[in-house]
mmCIF file of C-alpha atoms and ligand atoms in Angstrom:
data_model
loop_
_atom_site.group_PDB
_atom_site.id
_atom_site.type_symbol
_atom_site.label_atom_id
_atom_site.label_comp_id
_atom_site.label_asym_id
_atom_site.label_seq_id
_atom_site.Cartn_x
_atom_site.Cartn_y
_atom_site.Cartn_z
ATOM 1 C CA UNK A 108 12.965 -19.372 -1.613
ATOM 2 C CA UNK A 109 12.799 -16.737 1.122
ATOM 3 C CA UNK A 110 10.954 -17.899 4.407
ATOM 4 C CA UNK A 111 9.126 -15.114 5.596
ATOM 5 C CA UNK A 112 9.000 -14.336 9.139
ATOM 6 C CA UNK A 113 6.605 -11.711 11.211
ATOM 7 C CA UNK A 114 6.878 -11.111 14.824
ATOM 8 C CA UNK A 115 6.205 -8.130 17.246
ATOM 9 C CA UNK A 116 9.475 -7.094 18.483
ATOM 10 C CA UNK A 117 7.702 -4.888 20.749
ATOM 11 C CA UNK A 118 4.833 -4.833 22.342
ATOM 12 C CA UNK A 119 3.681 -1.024 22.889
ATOM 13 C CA UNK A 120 -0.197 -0.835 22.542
ATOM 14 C CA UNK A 121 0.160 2.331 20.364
ATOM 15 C CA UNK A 122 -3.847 3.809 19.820
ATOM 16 C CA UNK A 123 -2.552 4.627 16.068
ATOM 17 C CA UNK A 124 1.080 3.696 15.906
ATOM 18 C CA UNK A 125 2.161 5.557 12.369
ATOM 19 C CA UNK A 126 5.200 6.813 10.518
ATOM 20 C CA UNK A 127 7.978 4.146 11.055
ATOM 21 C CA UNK A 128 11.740 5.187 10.244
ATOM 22 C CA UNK A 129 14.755 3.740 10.297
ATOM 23 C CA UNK A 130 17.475 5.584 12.202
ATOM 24 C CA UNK A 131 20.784 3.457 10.587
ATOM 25 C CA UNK A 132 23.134 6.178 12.725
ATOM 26 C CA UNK A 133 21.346 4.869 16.004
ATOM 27 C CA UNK A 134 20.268 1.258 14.723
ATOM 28 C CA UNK A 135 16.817 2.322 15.768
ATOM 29 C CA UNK A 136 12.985 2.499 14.740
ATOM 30 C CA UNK A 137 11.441 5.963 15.347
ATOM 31 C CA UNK A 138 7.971 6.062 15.448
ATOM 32 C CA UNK A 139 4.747 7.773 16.789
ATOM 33 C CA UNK A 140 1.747 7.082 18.514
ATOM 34 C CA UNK A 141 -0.278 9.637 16.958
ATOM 35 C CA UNK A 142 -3.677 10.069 20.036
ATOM 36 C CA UNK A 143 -1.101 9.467 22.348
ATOM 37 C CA UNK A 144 1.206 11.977 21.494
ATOM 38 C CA UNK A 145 4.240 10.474 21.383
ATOM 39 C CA UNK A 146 7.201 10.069 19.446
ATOM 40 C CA UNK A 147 9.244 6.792 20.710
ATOM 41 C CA UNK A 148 12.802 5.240 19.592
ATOM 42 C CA UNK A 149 13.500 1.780 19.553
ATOM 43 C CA UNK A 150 17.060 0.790 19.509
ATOM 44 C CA UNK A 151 16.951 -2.671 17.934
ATOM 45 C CA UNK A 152 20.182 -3.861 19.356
ATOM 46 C CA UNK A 153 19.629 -3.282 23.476
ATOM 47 C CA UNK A 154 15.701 -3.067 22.679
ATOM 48 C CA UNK A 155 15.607 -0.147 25.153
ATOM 49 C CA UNK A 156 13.094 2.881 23.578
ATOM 50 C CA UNK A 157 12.747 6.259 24.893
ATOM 51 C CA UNK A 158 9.728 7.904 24.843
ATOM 52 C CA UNK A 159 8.900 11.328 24.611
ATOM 53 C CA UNK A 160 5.530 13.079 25.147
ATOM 54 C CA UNK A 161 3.806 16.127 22.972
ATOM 55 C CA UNK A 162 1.575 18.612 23.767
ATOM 56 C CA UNK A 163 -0.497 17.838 20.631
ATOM 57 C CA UNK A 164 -1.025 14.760 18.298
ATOM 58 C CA UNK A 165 2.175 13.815 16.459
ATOM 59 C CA UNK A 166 1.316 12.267 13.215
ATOM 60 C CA UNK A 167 4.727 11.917 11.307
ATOM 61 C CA UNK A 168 8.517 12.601 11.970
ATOM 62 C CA UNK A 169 11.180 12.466 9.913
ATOM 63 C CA UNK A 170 15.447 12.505 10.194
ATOM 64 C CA UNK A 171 17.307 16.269 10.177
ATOM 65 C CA UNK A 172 20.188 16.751 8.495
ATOM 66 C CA UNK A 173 21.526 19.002 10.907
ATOM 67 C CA UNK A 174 20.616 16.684 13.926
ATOM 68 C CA UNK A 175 17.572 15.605 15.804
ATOM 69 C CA UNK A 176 13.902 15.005 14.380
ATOM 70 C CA UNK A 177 11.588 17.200 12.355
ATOM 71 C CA UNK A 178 7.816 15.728 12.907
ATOM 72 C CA UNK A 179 4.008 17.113 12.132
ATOM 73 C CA UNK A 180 2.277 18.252 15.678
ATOM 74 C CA UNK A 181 -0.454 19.205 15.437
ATOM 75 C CA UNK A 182 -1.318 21.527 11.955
ATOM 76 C CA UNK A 183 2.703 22.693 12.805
ATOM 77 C CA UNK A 184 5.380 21.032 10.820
ATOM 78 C CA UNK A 185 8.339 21.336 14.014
ATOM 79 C CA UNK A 186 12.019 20.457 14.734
ATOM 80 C CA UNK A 187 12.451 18.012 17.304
ATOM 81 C CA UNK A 188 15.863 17.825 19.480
ATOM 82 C CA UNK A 189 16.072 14.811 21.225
ATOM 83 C CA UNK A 190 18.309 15.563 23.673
ATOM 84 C CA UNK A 191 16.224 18.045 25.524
ATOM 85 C CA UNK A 192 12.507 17.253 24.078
ATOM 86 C CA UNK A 193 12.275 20.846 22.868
ATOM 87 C CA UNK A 194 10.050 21.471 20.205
ATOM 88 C CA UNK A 195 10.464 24.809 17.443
ATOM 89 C CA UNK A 196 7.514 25.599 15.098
ATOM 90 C CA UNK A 197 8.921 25.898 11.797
ATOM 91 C CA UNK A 198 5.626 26.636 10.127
ATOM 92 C CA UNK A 199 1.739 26.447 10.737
ATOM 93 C CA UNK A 200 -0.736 25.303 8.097
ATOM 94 C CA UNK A 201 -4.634 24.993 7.706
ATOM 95 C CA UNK A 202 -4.927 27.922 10.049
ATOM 96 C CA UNK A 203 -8.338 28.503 9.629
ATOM 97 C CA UNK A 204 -9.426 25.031 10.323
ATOM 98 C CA UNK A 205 -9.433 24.334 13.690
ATOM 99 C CA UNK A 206 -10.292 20.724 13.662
ATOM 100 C CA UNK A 207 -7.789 19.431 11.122
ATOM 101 C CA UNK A 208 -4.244 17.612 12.320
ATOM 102 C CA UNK A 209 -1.897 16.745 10.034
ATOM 103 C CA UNK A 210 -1.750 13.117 9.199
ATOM 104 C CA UNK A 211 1.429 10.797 7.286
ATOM 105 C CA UNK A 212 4.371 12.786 6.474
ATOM 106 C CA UNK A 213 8.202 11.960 4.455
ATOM 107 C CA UNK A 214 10.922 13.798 3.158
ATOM 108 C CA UNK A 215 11.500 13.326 -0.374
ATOM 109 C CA UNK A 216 15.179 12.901 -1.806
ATOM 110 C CA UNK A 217 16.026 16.593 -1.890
ATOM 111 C CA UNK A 218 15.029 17.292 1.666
ATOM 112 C CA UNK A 219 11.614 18.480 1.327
ATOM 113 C CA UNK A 220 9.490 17.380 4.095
ATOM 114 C CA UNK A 221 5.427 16.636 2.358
ATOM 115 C CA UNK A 222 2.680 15.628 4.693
ATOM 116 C CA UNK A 223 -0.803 16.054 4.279
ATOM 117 C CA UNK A 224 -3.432 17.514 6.799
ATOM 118 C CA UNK A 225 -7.042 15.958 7.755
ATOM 119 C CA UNK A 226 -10.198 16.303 9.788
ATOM 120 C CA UNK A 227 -10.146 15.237 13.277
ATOM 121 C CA UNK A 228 -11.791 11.817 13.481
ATOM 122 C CA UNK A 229 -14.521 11.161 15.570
ATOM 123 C CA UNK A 230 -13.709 7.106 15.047
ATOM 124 C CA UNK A 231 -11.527 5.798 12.624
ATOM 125 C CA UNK A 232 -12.467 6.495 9.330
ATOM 126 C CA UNK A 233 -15.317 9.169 10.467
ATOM 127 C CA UNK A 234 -14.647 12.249 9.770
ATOM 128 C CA UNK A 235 -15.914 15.631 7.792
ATOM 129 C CA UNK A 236 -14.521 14.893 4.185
ATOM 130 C CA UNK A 237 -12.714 16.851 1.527
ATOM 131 C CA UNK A 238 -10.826 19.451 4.627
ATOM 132 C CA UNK A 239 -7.414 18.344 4.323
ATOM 133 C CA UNK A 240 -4.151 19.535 1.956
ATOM 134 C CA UNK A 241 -1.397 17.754 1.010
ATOM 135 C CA UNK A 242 1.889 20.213 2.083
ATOM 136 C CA UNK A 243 5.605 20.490 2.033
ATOM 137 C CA UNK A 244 7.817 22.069 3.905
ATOM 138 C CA UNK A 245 10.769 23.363 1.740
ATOM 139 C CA UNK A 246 14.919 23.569 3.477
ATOM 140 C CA UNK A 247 14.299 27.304 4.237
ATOM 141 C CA UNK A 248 10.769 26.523 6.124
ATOM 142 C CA UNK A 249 8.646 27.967 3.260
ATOM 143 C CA UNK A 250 5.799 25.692 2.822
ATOM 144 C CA UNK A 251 4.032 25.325 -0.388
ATOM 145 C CA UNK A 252 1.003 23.659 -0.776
ATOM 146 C CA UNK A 253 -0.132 21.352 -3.745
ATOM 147 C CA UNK A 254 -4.074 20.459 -3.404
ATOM 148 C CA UNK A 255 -7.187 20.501 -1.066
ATOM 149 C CA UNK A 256 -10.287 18.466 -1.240
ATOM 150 C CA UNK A 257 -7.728 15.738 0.735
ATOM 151 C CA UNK A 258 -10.325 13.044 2.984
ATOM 152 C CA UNK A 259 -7.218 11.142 4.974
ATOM 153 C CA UNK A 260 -3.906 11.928 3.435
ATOM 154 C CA UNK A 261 -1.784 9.134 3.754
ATOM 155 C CA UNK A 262 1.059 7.272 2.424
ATOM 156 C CA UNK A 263 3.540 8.692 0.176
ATOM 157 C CA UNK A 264 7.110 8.084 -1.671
ATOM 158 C CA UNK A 265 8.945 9.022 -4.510
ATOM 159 C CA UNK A 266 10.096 6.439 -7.558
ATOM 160 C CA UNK A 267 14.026 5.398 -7.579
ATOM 161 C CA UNK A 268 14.511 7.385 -10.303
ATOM 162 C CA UNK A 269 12.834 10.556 -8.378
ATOM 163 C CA UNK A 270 10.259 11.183 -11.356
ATOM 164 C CA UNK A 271 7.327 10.036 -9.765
ATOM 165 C CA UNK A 272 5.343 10.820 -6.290
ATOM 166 C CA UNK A 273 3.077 8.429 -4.889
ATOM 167 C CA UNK A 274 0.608 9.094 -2.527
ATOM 168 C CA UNK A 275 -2.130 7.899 -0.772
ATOM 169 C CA UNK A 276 -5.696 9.699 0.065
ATOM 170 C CA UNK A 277 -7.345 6.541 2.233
ATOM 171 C CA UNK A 278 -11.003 6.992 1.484
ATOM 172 C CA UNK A 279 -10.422 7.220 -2.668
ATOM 173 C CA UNK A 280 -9.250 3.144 -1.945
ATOM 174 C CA UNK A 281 -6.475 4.040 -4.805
ATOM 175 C CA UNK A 282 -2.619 4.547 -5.066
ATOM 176 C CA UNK A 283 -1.908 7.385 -6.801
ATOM 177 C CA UNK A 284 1.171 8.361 -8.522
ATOM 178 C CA UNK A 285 2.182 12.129 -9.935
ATOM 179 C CA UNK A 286 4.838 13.132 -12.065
ATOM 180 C CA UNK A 287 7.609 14.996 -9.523
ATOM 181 C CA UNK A 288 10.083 17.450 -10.469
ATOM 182 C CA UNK A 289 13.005 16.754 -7.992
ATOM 183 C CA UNK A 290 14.614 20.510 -8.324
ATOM 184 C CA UNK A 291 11.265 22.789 -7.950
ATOM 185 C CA UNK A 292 9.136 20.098 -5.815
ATOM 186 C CA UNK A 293 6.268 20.269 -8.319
ATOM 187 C CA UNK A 294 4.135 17.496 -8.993
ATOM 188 C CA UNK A 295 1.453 17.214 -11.974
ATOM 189 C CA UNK A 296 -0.801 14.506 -14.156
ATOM 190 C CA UNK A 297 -2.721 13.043 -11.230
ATOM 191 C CA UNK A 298 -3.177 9.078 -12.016
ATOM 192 C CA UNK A 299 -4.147 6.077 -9.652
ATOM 193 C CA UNK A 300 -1.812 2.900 -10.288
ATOM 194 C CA UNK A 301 -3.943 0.439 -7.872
ATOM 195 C CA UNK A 302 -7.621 0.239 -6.606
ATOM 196 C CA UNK A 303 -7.799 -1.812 -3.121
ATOM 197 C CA UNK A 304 -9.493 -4.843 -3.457
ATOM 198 C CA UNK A 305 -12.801 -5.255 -0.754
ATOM 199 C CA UNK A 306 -10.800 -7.553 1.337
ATOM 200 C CA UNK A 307 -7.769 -5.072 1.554
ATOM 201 C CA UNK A 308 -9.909 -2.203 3.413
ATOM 202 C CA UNK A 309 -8.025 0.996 3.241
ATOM 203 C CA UNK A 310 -4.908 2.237 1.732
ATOM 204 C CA UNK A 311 -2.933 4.099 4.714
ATOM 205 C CA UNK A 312 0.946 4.197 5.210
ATOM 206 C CA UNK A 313 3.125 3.014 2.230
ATOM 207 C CA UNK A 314 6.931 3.153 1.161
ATOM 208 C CA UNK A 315 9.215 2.155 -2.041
ATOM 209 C CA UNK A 316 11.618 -0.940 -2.162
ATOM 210 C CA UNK A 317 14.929 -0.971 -4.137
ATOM 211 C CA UNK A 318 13.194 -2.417 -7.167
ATOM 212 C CA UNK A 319 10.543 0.583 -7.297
ATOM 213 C CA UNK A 320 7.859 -1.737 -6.047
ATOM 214 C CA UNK A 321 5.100 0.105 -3.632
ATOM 215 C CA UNK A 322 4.504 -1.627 -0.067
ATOM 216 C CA UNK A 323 0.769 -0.547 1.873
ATOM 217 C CA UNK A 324 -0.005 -1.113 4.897
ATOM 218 C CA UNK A 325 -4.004 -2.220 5.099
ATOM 219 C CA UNK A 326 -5.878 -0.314 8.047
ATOM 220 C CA UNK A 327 -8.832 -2.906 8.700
ATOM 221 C CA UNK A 328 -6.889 -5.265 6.379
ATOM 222 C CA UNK A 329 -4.513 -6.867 8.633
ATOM 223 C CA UNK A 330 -1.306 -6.682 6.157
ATOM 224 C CA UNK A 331 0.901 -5.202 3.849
ATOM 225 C CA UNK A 332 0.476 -5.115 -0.088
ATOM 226 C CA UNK A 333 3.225 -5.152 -2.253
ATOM 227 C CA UNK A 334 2.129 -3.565 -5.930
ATOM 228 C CA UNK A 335 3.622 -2.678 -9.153
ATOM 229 C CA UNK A 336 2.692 0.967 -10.034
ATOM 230 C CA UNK A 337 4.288 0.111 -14.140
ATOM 231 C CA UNK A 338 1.693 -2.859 -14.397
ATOM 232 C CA UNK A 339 -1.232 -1.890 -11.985
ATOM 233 C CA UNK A 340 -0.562 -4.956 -10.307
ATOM 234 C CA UNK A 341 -0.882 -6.329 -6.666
ATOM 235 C CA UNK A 342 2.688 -8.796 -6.479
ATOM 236 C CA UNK A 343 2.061 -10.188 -2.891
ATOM 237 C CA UNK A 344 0.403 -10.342 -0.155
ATOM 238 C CA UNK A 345 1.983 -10.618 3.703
ATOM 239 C CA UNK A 346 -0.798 -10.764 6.435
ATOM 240 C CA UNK A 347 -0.217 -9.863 10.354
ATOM 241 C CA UNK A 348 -2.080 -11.021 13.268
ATOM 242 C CA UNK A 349 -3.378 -8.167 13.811
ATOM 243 C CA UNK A 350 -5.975 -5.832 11.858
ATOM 244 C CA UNK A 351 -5.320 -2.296 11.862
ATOM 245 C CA UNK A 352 -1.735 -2.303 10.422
ATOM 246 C CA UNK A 353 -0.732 1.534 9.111
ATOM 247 C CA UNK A 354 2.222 1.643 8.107
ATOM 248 C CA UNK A 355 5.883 0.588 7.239
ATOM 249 C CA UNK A 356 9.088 1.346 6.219
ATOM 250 C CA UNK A 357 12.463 -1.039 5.842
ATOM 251 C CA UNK A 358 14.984 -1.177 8.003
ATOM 252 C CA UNK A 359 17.845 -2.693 9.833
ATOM 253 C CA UNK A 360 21.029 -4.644 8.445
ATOM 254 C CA UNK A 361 21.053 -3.123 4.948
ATOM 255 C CA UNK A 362 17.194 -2.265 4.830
ATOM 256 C CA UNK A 363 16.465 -5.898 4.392
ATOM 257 C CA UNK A 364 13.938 -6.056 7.320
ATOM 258 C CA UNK A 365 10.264 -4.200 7.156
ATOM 259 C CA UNK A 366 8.834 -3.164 10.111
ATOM 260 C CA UNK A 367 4.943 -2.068 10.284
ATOM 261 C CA UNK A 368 3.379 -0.288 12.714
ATOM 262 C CA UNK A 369 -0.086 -0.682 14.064
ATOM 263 C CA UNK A 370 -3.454 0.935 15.892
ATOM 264 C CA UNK A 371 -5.499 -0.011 18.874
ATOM 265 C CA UNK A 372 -8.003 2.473 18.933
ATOM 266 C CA UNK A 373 -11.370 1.003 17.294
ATOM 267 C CA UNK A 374 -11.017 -2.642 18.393
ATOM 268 C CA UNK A 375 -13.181 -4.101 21.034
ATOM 269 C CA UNK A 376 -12.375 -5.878 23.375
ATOM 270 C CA UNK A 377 -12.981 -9.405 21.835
ATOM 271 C CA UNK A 378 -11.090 -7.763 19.164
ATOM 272 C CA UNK A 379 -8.372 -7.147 21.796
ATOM 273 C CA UNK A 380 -8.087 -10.901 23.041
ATOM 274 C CA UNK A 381 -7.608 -12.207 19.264
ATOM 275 C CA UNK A 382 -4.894 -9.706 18.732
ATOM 276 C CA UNK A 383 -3.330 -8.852 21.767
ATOM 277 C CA UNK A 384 -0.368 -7.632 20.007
ATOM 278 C CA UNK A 385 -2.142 -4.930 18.487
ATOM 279 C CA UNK A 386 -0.805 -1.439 18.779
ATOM 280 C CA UNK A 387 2.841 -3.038 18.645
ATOM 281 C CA UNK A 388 5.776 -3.030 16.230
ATOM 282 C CA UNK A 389 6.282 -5.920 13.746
ATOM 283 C CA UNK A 390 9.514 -6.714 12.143
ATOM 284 C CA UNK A 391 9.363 -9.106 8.775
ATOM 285 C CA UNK A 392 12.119 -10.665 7.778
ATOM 286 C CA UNK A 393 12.602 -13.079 4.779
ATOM 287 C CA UNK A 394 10.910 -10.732 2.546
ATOM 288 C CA UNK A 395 14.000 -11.116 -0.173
ATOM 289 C CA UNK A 396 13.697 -7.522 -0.759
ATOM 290 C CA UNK A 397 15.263 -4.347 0.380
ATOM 291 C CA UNK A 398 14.540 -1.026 1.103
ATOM 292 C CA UNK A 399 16.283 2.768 0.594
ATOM 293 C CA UNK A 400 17.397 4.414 3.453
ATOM 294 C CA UNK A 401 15.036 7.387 4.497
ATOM 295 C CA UNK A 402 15.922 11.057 3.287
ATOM 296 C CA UNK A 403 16.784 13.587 6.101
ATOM 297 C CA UNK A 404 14.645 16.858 6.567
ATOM 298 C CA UNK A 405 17.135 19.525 4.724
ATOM 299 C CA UNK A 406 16.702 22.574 6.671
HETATM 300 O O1 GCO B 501 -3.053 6.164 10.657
HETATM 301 C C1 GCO B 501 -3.525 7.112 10.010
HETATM 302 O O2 GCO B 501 -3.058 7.485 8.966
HETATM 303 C C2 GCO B 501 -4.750 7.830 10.521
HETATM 304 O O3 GCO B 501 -4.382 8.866 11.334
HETATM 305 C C3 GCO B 501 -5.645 6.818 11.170
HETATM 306 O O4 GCO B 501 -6.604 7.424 11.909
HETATM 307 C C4 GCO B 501 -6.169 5.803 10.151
HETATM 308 O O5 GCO B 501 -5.440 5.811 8.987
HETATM 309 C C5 GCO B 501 -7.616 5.938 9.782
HETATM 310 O O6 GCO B 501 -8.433 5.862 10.870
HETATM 311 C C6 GCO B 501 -8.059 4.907 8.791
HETATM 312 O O7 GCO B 501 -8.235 5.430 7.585
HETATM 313 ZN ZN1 ZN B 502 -1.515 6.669 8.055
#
């Protein structure tokens, strides 16, 4: 029997922390705050993080093969060097609609970098529906795009055997899986695999474990899901004390620990003095399950 244990290794009061990844060459979380801006790097083993500031909301980022960070600023997928904070636009999407950002973004296993797009929100969860895309951004910058009609696009991952995508639109309250084509990055026969339950709220951030099970984070929920997208089943459930969770990913020795990230933004503050740790990073450990390591952007 596995003892699981949750605690906020630290304590950042992120408005909409998002987009956790493990950096195994550094032994650190990256992250962003997206309102804030911010991309930040925990290094788990002298807990020191650097932080470094955008000039436009920074929803996902992602490893580069060659070096640095590739991230989502804005509606501009970018390359991100670390060193100096310098940012290159690789490519601009959604041009002609001013008020979208793009939201949760991955690389999939052959180094194409998806993320999806949105409406600004006025609050969380208000928006103008149906304006977002779901996107990716191919090794030699091309970006092809898949779908529109997207409300918040959210979580996503690919299957261990790389046959299926799974991905997230929040306000359908489903997990949806496609059949993927690793070599052309196509993806077809649009299913959902779980409907959130009342008490589970909505379906944001969301990653694979090594035995192809699907972990969501629960925005308004207050934990992470873990589901079987063969049966259609929810397998357990692992609340935090705190209610806006977003996302996760695994990480540390041997991907055996999952960390979740977490929002501020739309609490009051009563809200605030229940969950003071909200807007921090949460490691679990004793989950008895592992994770994959993350893929790095390819061009
Ligand atoms: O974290 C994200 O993915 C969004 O950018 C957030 O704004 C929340 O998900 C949303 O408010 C709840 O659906
Ligand atoms: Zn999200």
């Amino acid at each position: 029997m596995s003892s699981i244990k949750i605690e906020c290794v630290l304590p950042e009061k992120c408005r909409c922390g998002e987009s956790p990844v493990w950096e195994e060459a550094s032994n650190s979380l990256v992250f962003v705050d997206i309102p804030a801006k911010k991309v930040c790097r925990w290094d788990s083993l002298s807990k020191a993080v650097q932080r470094v500031i955008l000039d436009a909301p920074v929803s996902s980022v992602a490893l580069r093969k060659s070096g640095g960070y590739v991230a989502t600023i804005g509606t501009k997928f970018c390359a991100l060097n670390w060193e100096d904070q310098s940012v290159v636009v690789l490519a601009t999407v959604d041009k002609d609609k001013k008020n979208n950002r793009f939201n949760d973004g991955k690389v999939d296993p052959a180094g194409r970098y998806f993320a999806g797009t949105m409406a600004e929100e006025t609050a969380p969860a208000v928006l103008e529906r149906r304006q977002g895309s779901l996107y990716s951004l191919f090794p030699d910058h091309r970006v092809k795009k898949y779908f529109d009609q997207v409300d918040i696009s959210n979580g996503l991952d690919w299957s261990l055997d790389h046959k299926i995508f799974y991905y997230i639109d929040s306000l359908s309250y489903s997990v949806d899986a496609f059949d993927y084509n690793l070599q052309t990055g196509q993806i077809s026969n649009r299913r959902s695999v779980y409907k959130l339950e009342k008490d589970e709220q909505i379906p944001d951030g969301m990653c694979i474990d090594a035995e192809g099970k699907l972990w969501v984070a629960c925005y308004n929920g207050g934990r992470v899901i873990r589901l079987d997208p063969e049966t259609g089943k929810r397998l357990q459930t692992v609340k935090l004390p705190v209610d806006k969770t977003t996302s996760c990913c695994f990480g540390g020795k041997d991907y055996s620990e999952m960390y979740v990230t977490c929002a501020r933004d739309g609490l009051d503050a009563e809200a605030l003095l229940r969950q003071p740790e909200a807007g921090g990073i949460f490691k679990i450990t004793g989950l008895g399950v592992k994770g994959l390591a993350p893929h790095p952007y390819a061009g």
